[in-house]
Tab-separated table of C-alpha atoms in Angstrom:
chain	number	residue	atom	x	y	z
A	22	MET	CA	-29.879	-16.315	8.493
A	23	PHE	CA	-30.883	-13.766	6.346
A	24	ASP	CA	-30.334	-13.116	2.422
A	25	GLN	CA	-30.249	-9.325	3.664
A	26	LEU	CA	-31.058	-7.953	6.616
A	27	LYS	CA	-33.280	-5.199	6.259
A	28	ILE	CA	-32.948	-2.184	9.110
A	29	LEU	CA	-35.758	0.670	9.431
A	30	ILE	CA	-34.151	3.410	11.172
A	31	ILE	CA	-36.432	6.127	12.294
A	32	SER	CA	-34.801	9.707	13.528
A	33	LYS	CA	-36.591	13.143	13.517
A	34	GLN	CA	-32.904	14.414	13.063
A	35	PHE	CA	-30.821	13.464	10.217
A	36	PRO	CA	-28.202	15.754	7.976
A	37	PRO	CA	-28.988	18.347	7.042
A	38	ILE	CA	-30.190	18.786	10.470
A	39	ILE	CA	-26.939	18.775	13.111
A	40	GLY	CA	-26.769	17.622	16.301
A	41	GLY	CA	-25.701	14.713	18.668
A	42	GLY	CA	-29.010	12.207	17.975
A	43	GLY	CA	-29.027	13.680	13.920
A	44	SER	CA	-24.968	12.467	13.769
A	45	HIS	CA	-25.005	9.361	15.584
A	46	ALA	CA	-28.285	8.191	13.183
A	47	PHE	CA	-26.198	9.382	10.237
A	48	TYR	CA	-23.056	7.502	11.341
A	49	LEU	CA	-24.881	4.313	12.268
A	50	ALA	CA	-26.880	4.309	8.949
A	51	SER	CA	-23.965	4.778	6.753
A	52	GLU	CA	-21.473	2.326	8.400
A	53	LEU	CA	-24.238	-0.230	8.213
A	54	SER	CA	-24.954	0.674	4.676
A	55	LEU	CA	-21.684	-0.204	3.714
A	56	LYS	CA	-22.156	-4.152	4.356
A	57	GLU	CA	-23.208	-6.436	1.464
A	58	GLU	CA	-25.867	-8.252	3.666
A	59	VAL	CA	-27.435	-5.224	5.040
A	60	GLN	CA	-29.994	-2.871	3.502
A	61	VAL	CA	-30.555	0.433	5.535
A	62	HIS	CA	-33.778	2.251	5.226
A	63	VAL	CA	-34.064	5.858	7.462
A	64	LEU	CA	-37.361	7.454	7.939
A	65	THR	CA	-36.931	11.159	8.899
A	66	SER	CA	-37.995	14.689	8.297
A	67	ALA	CA	-38.975	16.547	5.480
A	68	ILE	CA	-36.259	19.525	4.934
A	69	GLY	CA	-36.698	22.116	2.146
A	70	THR	CA	-36.345	20.822	-1.194
A	71	LYS	CA	-35.037	17.556	-0.238
A	72	PRO	CA	-36.682	14.663	-2.016
A	73	SER	CA	-39.137	12.755	-0.230
A	74	ARG	CA	-37.383	9.148	-1.117
A	75	LYS	CA	-33.512	9.136	-2.175
A	76	ALA	CA	-31.153	6.489	-2.529
A	77	ILE	CA	-27.419	6.932	-1.824
A	78	PRO	CA	-25.132	5.990	-4.468
A	79	LYS	CA	-22.428	3.448	-3.459
A	80	LYS	CA	-24.154	2.523	-0.084
A	81	ASN	CA	-27.401	0.054	0.440
A	82	LEU	CA	-29.327	3.132	2.097
A	83	VAL	CA	-32.377	5.080	1.111
A	84	VAL	CA	-33.766	8.023	3.035
A	85	TYR	CA	-37.285	8.900	2.988
A	86	ARG	CA	-38.490	12.307	4.261
A	87	VAL	CA	-41.851	13.064	5.626
A	88	ASP	CA	-43.300	15.915	7.984
A	89	PHE	CA	-42.827	15.104	11.527
A	90	THR	CA	-44.826	17.704	13.322
A	91	HIS	CA	-47.758	16.833	14.803
A	92	THR	CA	-51.539	16.968	14.055
A	93	GLU	CA	-54.820	17.229	16.161
A	94	SER	CA	-55.665	13.835	15.519
A	95	LEU	CA	-52.276	12.257	16.066
A	96	HIS	CA	-48.807	12.416	17.343
A	97	TYR	CA	-46.189	12.332	14.561
A	98	ASP	CA	-49.179	11.154	12.445
A	99	GLY	CA	-47.868	11.783	9.278
A	100	ALA	CA	-44.318	9.814	10.004
A	101	ILE	CA	-46.501	6.785	11.340
A	102	LYS	CA	-48.578	6.552	8.222
A	103	ARG	CA	-45.059	6.711	6.193
A	104	GLY	CA	-43.635	3.911	8.522
A	105	LEU	CA	-46.529	1.543	8.123
A	106	GLN	CA	-46.482	1.852	4.388
A	107	LEU	CA	-42.534	1.156	4.735
A	108	CYS	CA	-43.147	-1.858	6.752
A	109	GLU	CA	-45.653	-3.067	4.208
A	110	SER	CA	-43.771	-2.567	1.208
A	111	VAL	CA	-39.875	-3.048	2.430
A	112	LYS	CA	-40.947	-5.609	5.440
A	113	PRO	CA	-37.864	-4.638	7.581
A	114	ASP	CA	-36.364	-7.277	10.097
A	115	ILE	CA	-35.827	-4.715	12.799
A	116	ILE	CA	-36.962	-1.199	13.587
A	117	HIS	CA	-34.333	0.961	15.667
A	118	GLY	CA	-36.135	4.450	16.653
A	119	GLN	CA	-33.774	7.316	17.665
A	120	HIS	CA	-34.938	9.431	20.394
A	121	MET	CA	-38.307	10.036	21.554
A	122	ALA	CA	-40.200	10.218	18.275
A	123	GLY	CA	-38.274	7.398	17.100
A	124	ALA	CA	-39.529	5.100	19.940
A	125	LEU	CA	-43.239	6.756	19.941
A	126	ILE	CA	-43.186	5.952	15.844
A	127	GLY	CA	-41.531	2.681	16.345
A	128	LEU	CA	-44.004	1.602	19.035
A	129	HIS	CA	-46.782	1.884	16.401
A	130	LEU	CA	-45.134	-0.218	13.752
A	131	LYS	CA	-44.271	-2.833	16.286
A	132	ALA	CA	-48.254	-3.087	17.310
A	133	SER	CA	-49.188	-3.338	13.727
A	134	PHE	CA	-46.320	-5.601	12.420
A	135	GLY	CA	-44.882	-7.164	15.171
A	136	ILE	CA	-41.303	-6.186	14.199
A	137	PRO	CA	-38.607	-6.356	16.970
A	138	LEU	CA	-38.029	-2.574	18.042
A	139	VAL	CA	-34.513	-1.083	19.359
A	140	VAL	CA	-34.646	2.361	21.017
A	141	THR	CA	-32.027	4.562	21.462
A	142	LEU	CA	-32.342	7.970	23.296
A	143	HIS	CA	-30.504	10.959	23.351
A	144	LYS	CA	-31.617	12.873	26.146
A	145	THR	CA	-28.789	14.571	27.923
A	146	PRO	CA	-28.663	12.652	31.379
A	147	ARG	CA	-28.726	14.686	34.789
A	148	SER	CA	-25.700	14.560	37.011
A	149	ARG	CA	-27.804	13.712	40.094
A	150	TRP	CA	-30.643	11.554	40.013
A	151	ASP	CA	-33.930	12.290	41.941
A	152	GLU	CA	-36.589	10.121	42.105
A	153	THR	CA	-39.103	12.726	41.993
A	154	ILE	CA	-37.822	14.063	38.468
A	155	THR	CA	-40.407	11.820	36.711
A	156	ARG	CA	-43.310	13.282	38.368
A	157	ARG	CA	-41.866	16.940	37.868
A	158	ASP	CA	-40.538	16.835	34.235
A	159	SER	CA	-42.490	15.598	31.179
A	160	LEU	CA	-39.553	14.512	29.164
A	161	TYR	CA	-38.453	12.059	32.054
A	162	SER	CA	-42.289	11.171	32.500
A	163	TYR	CA	-42.032	10.367	28.937
A	164	MET	CA	-38.909	7.955	29.436
A	165	LYS	CA	-40.685	6.296	32.307
A	166	LEU	CA	-43.889	5.657	30.203
A	167	LEU	CA	-41.221	4.058	27.486
A	168	SER	CA	-39.732	1.947	30.028
A	169	ARG	CA	-43.109	0.187	30.692
A	170	LEU	CA	-44.110	-0.366	26.997
A	171	GLU	CA	-43.203	-2.965	24.506
A	172	ILE	CA	-39.626	-2.147	23.585
A	173	ASP	CA	-37.468	-4.968	22.949
A	174	LEU	CA	-33.837	-3.499	23.817
A	175	PHE	CA	-32.504	-0.133	24.733
A	176	ILE	CA	-29.245	0.861	23.300
A	177	ALA	CA	-27.066	3.145	25.669
A	178	GLY	CA	-24.013	5.225	23.958
A	179	SER	CA	-22.374	5.882	26.845
A	180	LYS	CA	-21.904	4.588	30.356
A	181	ALA	CA	-23.684	8.021	31.206
A	182	PHE	CA	-26.886	7.162	29.006
A	183	GLU	CA	-26.967	3.542	30.662
A	184	ARG	CA	-27.062	4.689	34.296
A	185	GLU	CA	-30.058	6.943	33.288
A	186	LEU	CA	-31.928	4.450	31.623
A	187	LYS	CA	-31.631	2.421	34.641
A	188	ASP	CA	-32.170	5.445	37.123
A	189	VAL	CA	-35.614	5.972	34.800
A	190	GLY	CA	-36.792	2.266	35.655
A	191	VAL	CA	-35.408	0.178	32.600
A	192	ALA	CA	-34.822	-3.107	33.244
A	193	GLU	CA	-30.831	-3.963	33.199
A	194	ARG	CA	-31.443	-7.086	31.003
A	195	LYS	CA	-33.265	-4.576	28.334
A	196	ILE	CA	-30.122	-2.362	28.358
A	197	ARG	CA	-27.294	-2.577	25.792
A	198	LEU	CA	-24.077	-0.418	26.254
A	199	ILE	CA	-22.766	0.329	22.724
A	200	TYR	CA	-20.548	3.405	22.628
A	201	HIS	CA	-21.375	5.919	19.606
A	202	GLY	CA	-19.164	5.716	16.985
A	203	ILE	CA	-17.162	8.213	14.406
A	204	PRO	CA	-16.483	6.869	10.811
A	205	ILE	CA	-12.696	7.541	10.824
A	206	GLU	CA	-11.857	6.981	7.041
A	207	TRP	CA	-15.129	9.321	6.243
A	208	TYR	CA	-13.865	11.686	8.449
A	209	LYS	CA	-10.349	11.640	7.013
A	210	LYS	CA	-11.626	12.104	3.336
A	211	MET	CA	-13.706	14.954	4.111
A	212	ALA	CA	-11.202	16.653	6.311
A	213	TYR	CA	-8.280	16.772	3.565
A	214	ASP	CA	-10.932	17.535	0.785
A	215	ASN	CA	-9.683	20.761	-0.964
A	216	LYS	CA	-13.146	22.186	-1.632
A	217	LYS	CA	-14.310	21.752	1.509
A	218	THR	CA	-11.142	23.498	3.459
A	219	SER	CA	-11.177	26.472	1.123
A	220	SER	CA	-14.883	26.901	1.726
A	221	VAL	CA	-14.414	26.412	5.605
A	222	MET	CA	-11.555	29.130	5.297
A	223	LYS	CA	-13.503	31.076	3.145
A	224	ASN	CA	-16.654	31.350	5.648
A	225	LEU	CA	-14.196	32.204	8.506
A	226	ASN	CA	-12.058	34.536	6.692
A	227	LEU	CA	-9.354	32.557	8.166
A	228	SER	CA	-5.573	32.810	6.948
A	229	PRO	CA	-2.976	30.324	7.218
A	230	ASN	CA	-1.588	31.990	10.433
A	231	ASP	CA	-4.558	32.246	12.088
A	232	ASN	CA	-5.224	29.869	15.180
A	233	LEU	CA	-8.741	28.715	15.117
A	234	ILE	CA	-10.471	27.704	18.704
A	235	ILE	CA	-13.854	25.899	18.256
A	236	CYS	CA	-16.564	25.188	20.699
A	237	PRO	CA	-19.007	23.221	18.760
A	238	SER	CA	-22.643	24.174	20.228
A	239	ARG	CA	-25.987	25.812	19.245
A	240	LEU	CA	-27.058	28.958	20.529
A	241	ASP	CA	-30.329	27.112	22.147
A	242	GLU	CA	-28.084	24.918	24.651
A	243	LYS	CA	-26.992	27.198	27.623
A	244	ARG	CA	-25.862	24.080	29.404
A	245	LYS	CA	-22.758	24.257	27.029
A	246	GLU	CA	-21.578	27.373	29.251
A	247	LEU	CA	-20.465	29.231	26.178
A	248	ASP	CA	-19.507	32.128	28.241
A	249	ILE	CA	-16.915	29.834	30.325
A	250	PHE	CA	-15.568	29.686	26.530
A	251	VAL	CA	-15.563	33.208	25.489
A	252	LYS	CA	-13.916	34.143	29.147
A	253	ALA	CA	-11.243	31.360	28.760
A	254	CYS	CA	-10.341	32.608	25.030
A	255	GLY	CA	-9.877	36.430	26.630
A	256	LEU	CA	-7.370	34.759	29.137
A	257	LEU	CA	-5.727	33.137	26.057
A	258	HIS	CA	-5.569	36.349	24.137
A	259	GLN	CA	-4.120	38.376	27.199
A	260	GLN	CA	-1.430	35.928	27.680
A	261	ILE	CA	-0.247	35.044	24.364
A	262	LYS	CA	-0.168	38.537	22.576
A	263	ASP	CA	2.273	37.151	19.512
A	264	LYS	CA	-0.337	34.836	17.697
A	265	LYS	CA	-3.696	35.903	16.170
A	266	PHE	CA	-6.940	34.206	17.003
A	267	THR	CA	-10.139	33.161	15.777
A	268	PHE	CA	-12.546	31.997	18.431
A	269	LEU	CA	-15.859	30.226	16.960
A	270	ILE	CA	-19.108	29.182	18.313
A	271	THR	CA	-21.048	26.763	15.607
A	272	GLY	CA	-24.101	28.206	16.120
A	273	THR	CA	-26.312	31.035	14.842
A	274	ALA	CA	-29.305	32.727	16.247
A	275	LYS	CA	-32.287	31.520	15.165
A	276	ASN	CA	-34.899	33.361	17.593
A	277	GLN	CA	-35.029	36.289	20.015
A	278	GLU	CA	-34.175	34.206	22.729
A	279	GLU	CA	-31.149	32.982	21.115
A	280	ARG	CA	-30.282	36.526	19.674
A	281	ARG	CA	-30.260	37.836	23.219
A	282	TYR	CA	-27.738	35.326	24.509
A	283	LYS	CA	-25.528	35.964	21.537
A	284	LYS	CA	-25.780	39.445	22.519
A	285	GLU	CA	-24.875	38.314	26.187
A	286	LEU	CA	-21.484	36.438	24.552
A	287	GLU	CA	-20.438	39.507	22.466
A	288	HIS	CA	-20.479	41.745	25.457
A	289	ILE	CA	-18.642	39.572	27.193
A	290	ALA	CA	-16.013	39.377	24.312
A	291	SER	CA	-16.061	43.131	24.292
A	292	THR	CA	-14.980	43.219	27.885
A	293	TRP	CA	-12.250	40.854	27.383
A	294	ARG	CA	-11.382	43.074	23.865
A	295	ILE	CA	-11.728	40.074	21.713
A	296	GLU	CA	-14.971	40.619	19.925
A	297	THR	CA	-13.651	41.183	16.580
A	298	ARG	CA	-11.935	37.723	16.693
A	299	LEU	CA	-15.099	35.959	17.913
A	300	LYS	CA	-17.742	34.472	15.113
A	301	PHE	CA	-21.027	32.410	14.976
A	302	ILE	CA	-21.087	30.628	12.039
A	303	SER	CA	-22.827	27.146	11.557
A	304	PHE	CA	-21.494	24.583	9.085
A	305	LYS	CA	-22.679	21.893	6.795
A	306	GLN	CA	-22.258	18.116	8.299
A	307	ASP	CA	-19.450	17.142	5.511
A	308	GLU	CA	-17.720	20.456	6.133
A	309	LEU	CA	-16.978	19.932	10.133
A	310	PRO	CA	-13.914	17.364	9.453
A	311	ALA	CA	-12.233	20.142	7.599
A	312	LEU	CA	-13.280	22.813	10.362
A	313	TYR	CA	-12.149	20.421	13.152
A	314	ARG	CA	-8.880	19.737	11.218
A	315	LEU	CA	-7.918	23.336	10.949
A	316	ALA	CA	-8.458	23.942	14.562
A	317	LYS	CA	-5.645	24.111	17.212
A	318	ALA	CA	-8.183	22.855	20.041
A	319	CYS	CA	-11.641	21.816	20.374
A	320	ILE	CA	-13.742	23.047	23.725
A	321	LEU	CA	-16.721	21.616	25.308
A	322	PRO	CA	-17.364	23.520	28.846
A	323	SER	CA	-20.633	21.813	29.322
A	324	ILE	CA	-22.601	21.404	32.668
A	325	ARG	CA	-23.045	18.074	31.725
A	326	GLU	CA	-23.103	15.641	28.440
A	327	GLY	CA	-24.530	11.982	27.447
A	328	LEU	CA	-20.894	11.693	25.943
A	329	GLY	CA	-19.802	14.518	23.590
A	330	LEU	CA	-19.499	13.522	20.293
A	331	VAL	CA	-18.368	16.918	19.227
A	332	LEU	CA	-14.844	15.847	21.184
A	333	LEU	CA	-14.884	12.198	19.190
A	334	GLU	CA	-15.405	14.048	15.938
A	335	ALA	CA	-12.442	16.473	16.791
A	336	LEU	CA	-10.065	13.525	17.849
A	337	ALA	CA	-10.973	11.815	14.748
A	338	VAL	CA	-8.695	13.893	12.820
A	339	ARG	CA	-5.984	14.245	15.985
A	340	THR	CA	-7.264	17.533	16.873
A	341	PRO	CA	-6.588	18.219	21.016
A	342	VAL	CA	-9.834	18.410	22.890
A	343	ILE	CA	-10.391	19.943	26.278
A	344	GLY	CA	-13.547	19.522	28.491
A	345	SER	CA	-15.166	20.165	31.578
A	346	ASN	CA	-14.354	17.180	34.081
A	347	VAL	CA	-18.158	16.066	33.979
A	348	LEU	CA	-20.197	12.892	33.554
A	349	GLY	CA	-20.145	11.853	29.641
A	350	ILE	CA	-16.959	14.032	28.670
A	351	ASN	CA	-14.945	11.929	31.240
A	352	GLU	CA	-15.737	8.957	29.395
A	353	VAL	CA	-13.973	10.315	26.302
A	354	ILE	CA	-11.251	11.688	28.528
A	355	LYS	CA	-10.727	8.998	30.623
A	356	ILE	CA	-7.179	9.863	31.540
A	357	ASN	CA	-6.744	13.882	31.841
A	358	ARG	CA	-3.299	15.137	30.011
A	359	GLU	CA	-3.427	11.808	27.920
A	360	HIS	CA	-7.000	11.596	25.656
A	361	GLY	CA	-7.639	15.263	26.150
A	362	LEU	CA	-7.319	18.062	28.859
A	363	LEU	CA	-9.838	18.378	31.695
A	364	PHE	CA	-10.786	21.626	33.488
A	365	GLU	CA	-12.814	22.043	36.409
A	366	LEU	CA	-16.678	22.697	35.445
A	367	GLY	CA	-17.483	26.546	35.481
A	368	ASP	CA	-13.918	27.678	36.021
A	369	HIS	CA	-12.666	29.866	32.990
A	370	LYS	CA	-9.218	30.687	34.561
A	371	ASP	CA	-8.541	26.568	34.561
A	372	LEU	CA	-9.834	26.666	31.150
A	373	GLY	CA	-7.616	29.335	29.786
A	374	GLU	CA	-4.682	27.856	31.682
A	375	ARG	CA	-5.278	24.559	29.647
A	376	LEU	CA	-5.726	26.426	26.350
A	377	VAL	CA	-2.242	28.414	26.924
A	378	GLU	CA	-0.555	24.826	27.450
A	379	VAL	CA	-1.684	23.943	24.056
A	380	PHE	CA	0.099	26.660	22.465
A	381	THR	CA	3.285	26.516	24.810
A	382	ASN	CA	3.587	22.614	25.141
A	383	GLU	CA	4.493	21.032	22.037
A	384	ASP	CA	5.257	17.606	23.569
A	385	LEU	CA	1.859	17.376	25.502
A	386	VAL	CA	-0.063	18.392	22.299
A	387	ARG	CA	1.878	15.766	20.546
A	388	LYS	CA	1.044	13.149	23.285
A	389	LEU	CA	-2.793	14.146	23.133
A	390	LYS	CA	-3.109	13.949	19.460
A	391	ARG	CA	-1.460	10.727	19.289
A	392	GLU	CA	-3.331	9.054	22.615
A	393	GLY	CA	-6.560	10.806	21.894
A	394	PHE	CA	-6.767	9.124	18.427
A	395	LYS	CA	-5.672	5.894	19.926
A	396	ARG	CA	-8.638	5.954	22.339
A	397	LEU	CA	-11.143	6.908	19.523
A	398	LYS	CA	-10.216	4.047	17.300
A	399	LYS	CA	-10.008	1.256	19.976
A	400	HIS	CA	-13.089	2.553	21.435
A	401	PHE	CA	-15.326	4.956	19.726
A	402	ASN	CA	-15.029	3.997	15.827
A	403	ALA	CA	-18.178	3.633	13.679
A	404	GLU	CA	-17.163	0.105	12.377
A	405	LEU	CA	-17.369	-1.246	15.525
A	406	MET	CA	-20.314	0.426	16.879
A	407	ALA	CA	-22.115	-1.172	13.707
A	408	GLU	CA	-20.794	-4.826	14.541
A	409	LYS	CA	-22.118	-4.530	18.078
A	410	HIS	CA	-25.562	-3.265	16.455
A	411	LEU	CA	-25.774	-5.921	14.213
A	412	GLU	CA	-25.308	-8.550	17.138
A	413	CYS	CA	-28.141	-6.955	18.722
A	414	TYR	CA	-30.476	-6.723	15.652
A	415	SER	CA	-29.719	-10.779	14.791
A	416	GLU	CA	-30.295	-11.717	18.479
A	417	LEU	CA	-33.906	-9.989	18.687
A	418	ILE	CA	-34.780	-11.271	15.432
A	419	LYS	CA	-33.867	-14.638	15.979
A	420	LYS	CA	-35.985	-14.691	19.242
A	421	ALA	CA	-38.646	-13.044	17.429
A	422	ARG	CA	-38.768	-15.828	14.922
A	423	LEU	CA	-38.101	-18.866	17.412
A	424	LYS	CA	-41.658	-17.400	19.289
A	425	LEU	CA	-43.527	-17.558	15.801
A	426	LYS	CA	-42.604	-21.252	15.465
A	427	PRO	CA	-45.684	-23.373	16.262
A	428	ASP	CA	-45.383	-25.716	19.340
A	429	LEU	CA	-43.974	-29.080	17.844
A	430	PHE	CA	-45.000	-31.114	20.985
A	431	PRO	CA	-48.147	-29.976	22.057
A	432	VAL	CA	-49.497	-31.229	25.210
């Protein structure tokens, strides 16, 4: 059908910016661009001295960077202008907008060029739906607006996302469930890269005898319940005294509010006498696989999640995962004590007991590594994710082209 399928992905977040939405856009673009029949163009934010255009070696991938900030004249004016230029020069067959910014910019481009538009939203779903929420919360009002506009297809990265799209008013026929996926081979390669492993160990001042426990989270996300993580680590330290632990939160304070929150967490750590063992350090995207591999466990104590991409990243290198028993996380850890360990939301004692098990039950740990990786490979791998996206793209492009054909039998 195509000589080469051209895809334009619009994502405000893209490495070196790290976040769930940015990681997903990176994994999707990278996996798609490995295919000879596909050409991927990514429009994303300008970062420091990063070039405005960069072709990625050994991949059919080009990244364009532009200032995504607002202007008085138009929301995302600069990004829209660059997107219009790309539609004129690259002539993409499909546009895939990530999150709100990608959806809005994509709508502008579709209005001018008639190119089919796919959208993936990354707003963390609410545990309980309230019909009045779109009248009280501007972000949900925005989602309601998007459900009424000319978006051809919404892709939900989990059942939690799928449910919320339906709740906000998106027609079921316009939703496709495709689980977010991890590029397993790339993760394995990065995880065992000696240079990256040494860099991570140096940043953490980690010795071979240290037992690393990680909680991947920015400090601006209080829904992650980082205090529960710190208290549970304190319990672990109390109960297992013959091991040396390092407890890591992968976020650094960037403003006054985050510095205040960090001090709160440090105060809790001091109360539990683990203040010298708790660290706040962020890492580059390509260092994360080595970080996960070095960890004895990856913890996600969130109040709610869309899926819990960090758990999938940990499973890619066979690191046991522990998460709160909430919507999203229980899609990754579908069977407790098989794919991972679940604990009751907000219960630091329950989480502490699960951590103790990681260091006292070798048979359980072997099972978690084996079965967790099997589930990841079967349901959450990037290769499968890319194939399913290509099916959706091809279907939409075919429909769009059929509509452009003149009526062969006019009345």
